[in-house]
XYZ file of C-alpha atoms in Angstrom:
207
model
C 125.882 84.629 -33.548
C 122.929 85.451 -35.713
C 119.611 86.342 -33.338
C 116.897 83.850 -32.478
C 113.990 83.799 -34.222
C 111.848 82.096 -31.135
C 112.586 82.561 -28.025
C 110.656 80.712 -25.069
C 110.960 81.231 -21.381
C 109.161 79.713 -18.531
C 106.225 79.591 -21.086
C 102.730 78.221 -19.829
C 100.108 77.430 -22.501
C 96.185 76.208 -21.935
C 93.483 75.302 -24.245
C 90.116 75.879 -22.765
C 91.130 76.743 -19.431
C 92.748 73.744 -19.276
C 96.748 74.209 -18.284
C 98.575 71.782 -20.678
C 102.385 72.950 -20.514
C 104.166 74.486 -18.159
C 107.583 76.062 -17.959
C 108.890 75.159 -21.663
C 111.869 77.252 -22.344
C 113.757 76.730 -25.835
C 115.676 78.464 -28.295
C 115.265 78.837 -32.387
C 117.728 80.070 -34.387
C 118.126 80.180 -38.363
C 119.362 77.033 -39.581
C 118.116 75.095 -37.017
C 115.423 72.708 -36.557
C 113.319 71.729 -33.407
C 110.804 68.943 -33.540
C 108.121 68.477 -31.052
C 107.681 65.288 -29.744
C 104.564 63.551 -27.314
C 101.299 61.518 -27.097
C 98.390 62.896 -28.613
C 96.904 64.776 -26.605
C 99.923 66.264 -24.853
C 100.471 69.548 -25.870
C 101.654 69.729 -29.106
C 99.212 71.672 -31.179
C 98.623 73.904 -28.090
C 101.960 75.287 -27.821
C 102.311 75.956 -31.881
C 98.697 77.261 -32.140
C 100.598 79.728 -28.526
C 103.449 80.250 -30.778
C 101.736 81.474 -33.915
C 100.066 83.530 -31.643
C 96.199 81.733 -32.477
C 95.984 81.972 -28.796
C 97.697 83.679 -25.533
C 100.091 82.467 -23.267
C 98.887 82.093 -19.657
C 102.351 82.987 -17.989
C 106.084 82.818 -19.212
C 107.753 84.772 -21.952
C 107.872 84.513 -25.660
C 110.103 86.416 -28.233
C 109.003 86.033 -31.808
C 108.945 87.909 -35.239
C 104.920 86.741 -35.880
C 105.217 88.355 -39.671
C 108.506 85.580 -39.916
C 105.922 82.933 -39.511
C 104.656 80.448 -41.831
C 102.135 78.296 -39.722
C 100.812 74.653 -41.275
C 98.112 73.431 -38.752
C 96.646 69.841 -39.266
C 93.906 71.417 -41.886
C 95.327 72.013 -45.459
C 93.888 74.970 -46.010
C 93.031 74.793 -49.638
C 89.695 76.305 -51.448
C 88.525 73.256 -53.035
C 86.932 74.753 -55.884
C 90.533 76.864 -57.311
C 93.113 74.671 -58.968
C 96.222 73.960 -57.149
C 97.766 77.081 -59.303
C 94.989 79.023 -58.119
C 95.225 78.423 -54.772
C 99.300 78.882 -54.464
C 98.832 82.602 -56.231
C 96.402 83.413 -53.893
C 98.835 82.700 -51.099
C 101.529 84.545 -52.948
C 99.858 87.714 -54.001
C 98.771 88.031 -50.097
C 102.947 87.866 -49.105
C 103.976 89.433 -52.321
C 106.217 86.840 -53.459
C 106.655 84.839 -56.711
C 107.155 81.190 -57.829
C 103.796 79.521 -57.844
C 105.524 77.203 -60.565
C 108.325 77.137 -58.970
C 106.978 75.412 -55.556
C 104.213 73.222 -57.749
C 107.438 72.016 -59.346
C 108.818 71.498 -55.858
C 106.577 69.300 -54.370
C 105.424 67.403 -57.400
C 102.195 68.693 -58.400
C 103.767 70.195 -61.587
C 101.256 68.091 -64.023
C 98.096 69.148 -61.333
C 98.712 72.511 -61.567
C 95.355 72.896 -63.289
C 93.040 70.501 -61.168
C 90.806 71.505 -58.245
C 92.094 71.017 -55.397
C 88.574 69.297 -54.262
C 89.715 66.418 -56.486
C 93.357 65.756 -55.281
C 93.754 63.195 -53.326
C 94.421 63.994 -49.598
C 98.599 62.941 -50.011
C 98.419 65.452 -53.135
C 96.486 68.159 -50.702
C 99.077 68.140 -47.951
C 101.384 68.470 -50.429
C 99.786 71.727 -51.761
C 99.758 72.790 -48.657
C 103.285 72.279 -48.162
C 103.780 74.122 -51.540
C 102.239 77.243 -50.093
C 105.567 77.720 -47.250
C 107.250 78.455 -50.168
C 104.925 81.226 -51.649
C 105.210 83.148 -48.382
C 108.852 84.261 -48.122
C 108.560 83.663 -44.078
C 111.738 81.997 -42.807
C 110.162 80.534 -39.492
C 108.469 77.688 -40.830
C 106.016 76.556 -38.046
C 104.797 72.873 -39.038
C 101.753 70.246 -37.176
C 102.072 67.137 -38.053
C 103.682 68.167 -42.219
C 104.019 64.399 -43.210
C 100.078 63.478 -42.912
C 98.400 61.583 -45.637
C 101.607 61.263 -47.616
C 103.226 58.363 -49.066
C 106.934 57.555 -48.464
C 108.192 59.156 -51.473
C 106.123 62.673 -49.979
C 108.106 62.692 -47.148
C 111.298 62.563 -48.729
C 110.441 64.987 -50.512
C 109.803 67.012 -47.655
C 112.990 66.270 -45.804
C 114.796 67.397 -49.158
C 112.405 70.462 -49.031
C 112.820 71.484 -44.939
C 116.903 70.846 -45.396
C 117.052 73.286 -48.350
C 114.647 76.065 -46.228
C 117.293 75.533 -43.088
C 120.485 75.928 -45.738
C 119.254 79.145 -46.836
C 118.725 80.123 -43.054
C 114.959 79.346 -42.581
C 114.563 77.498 -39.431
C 111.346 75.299 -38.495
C 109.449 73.932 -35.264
C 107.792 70.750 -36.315
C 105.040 68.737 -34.114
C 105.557 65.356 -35.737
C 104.297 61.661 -34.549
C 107.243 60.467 -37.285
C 111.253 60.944 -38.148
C 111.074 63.859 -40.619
C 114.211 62.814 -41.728
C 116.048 65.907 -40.438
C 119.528 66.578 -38.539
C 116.736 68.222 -35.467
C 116.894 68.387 -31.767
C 114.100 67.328 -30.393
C 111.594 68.707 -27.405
C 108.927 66.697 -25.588
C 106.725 68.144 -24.271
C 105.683 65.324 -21.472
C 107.958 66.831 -19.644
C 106.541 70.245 -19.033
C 102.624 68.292 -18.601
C 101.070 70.323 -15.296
C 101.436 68.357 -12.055
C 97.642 66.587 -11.355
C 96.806 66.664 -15.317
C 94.288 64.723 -15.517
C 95.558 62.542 -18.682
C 92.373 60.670 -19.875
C 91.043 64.066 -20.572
C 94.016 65.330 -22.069
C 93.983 62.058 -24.784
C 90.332 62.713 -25.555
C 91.268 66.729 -26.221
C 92.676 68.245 -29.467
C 95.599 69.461 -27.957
């Protein structure tokens, strides 16, 4: 059996002093997909933002390869005053990795290649953004909420795009509001909420 590439145990994650999760335990392996389900407000972001290591665990253990992760948060990312080219080679020189045509191609902004990012529309911006997993070489793709701003055909495009990155033994932990179309298990995270949470706080806080 081929190794994990997340391990959680027991973990405990807070945002601004604030407990939000207790006790999630769950395991990753290549291939597989996990997606992260819950109300806004409960947890979600927290315990990728924990994962990617953005910020530390407040008790439980974690197991992770951080240099295996790609992490999309709920900004894009982009510069928007480089083309979409621009941006993508940026993104691959930093990992060392080709195909910047290659993953424009991918996700459909072939023909934008040369536009500004700043003038994409936000569907063809989270699509760029998707386009730069695919410059990094990381097989631990680590996704918040992948399918905003885009249209139907967008997110069967990145179903197609996640199934081919688990085939080739990526794996991927995906907060998602929506069905990302994937064969996934899923995790929600209202069940690891902190006795005495107080929840009108928690659906006011970017968590």
């Amino acid at each position: 059996m081929t190794a994990p590439l997340l391990t959680l145990t027991g973990l405990h994650c807070s945002r601004g002093g604030v407990p939000v999760l207790e006790g999630v335990s769950l395991t990753l392996r290549p291939g597989e997909a996990v997606v992260v389900r819950g109300p806004n407000g409960s947890g979600k972001t927290t315990l990728l933002r924990t994962i990617a290591g953005l910020q530390p665990a407040t008790g439980g253990g974690m197991v992770r390869d951080g240099d295996a992760i790609a992490y999309l948060p709920h900004a894009n990312g982009v510069k928007g005053t480089l083309s979409a080219a621009e941006n993508l080679a940026f993104w691959a020189g930093l990992h060392g990795v080709d195909g910047v045509d290659a993953a424009l191609d991918a996700l459909a902004l072939g023909k934008l290649r040369n536009r500004r990012a700043q003038t994409l529309s936000a569907g063809q911006q989270r699509r760029l953004a998707l386009a730069r997993l695919l410059v990094t070489g990381r097989p631990f793709w680590l996704l918040d909420e992948p399918t905003d701003s885009l249209d139907e055909a967008s997110v069967r495009l990145f179903a197609d795009l996640a199934r081919a990155h688990l085939e080739s033994g990526g794996a991927a932990l995906i907060a998602s509001h929506v069905d990302p179309g994937l064969d996934a298990r899923v995790l929600d995270v209202g069940a690891f909420r902190p006795a005495g949470t107080d929840a009108r706080f928690a659906d006011e806080a970017f968590l």
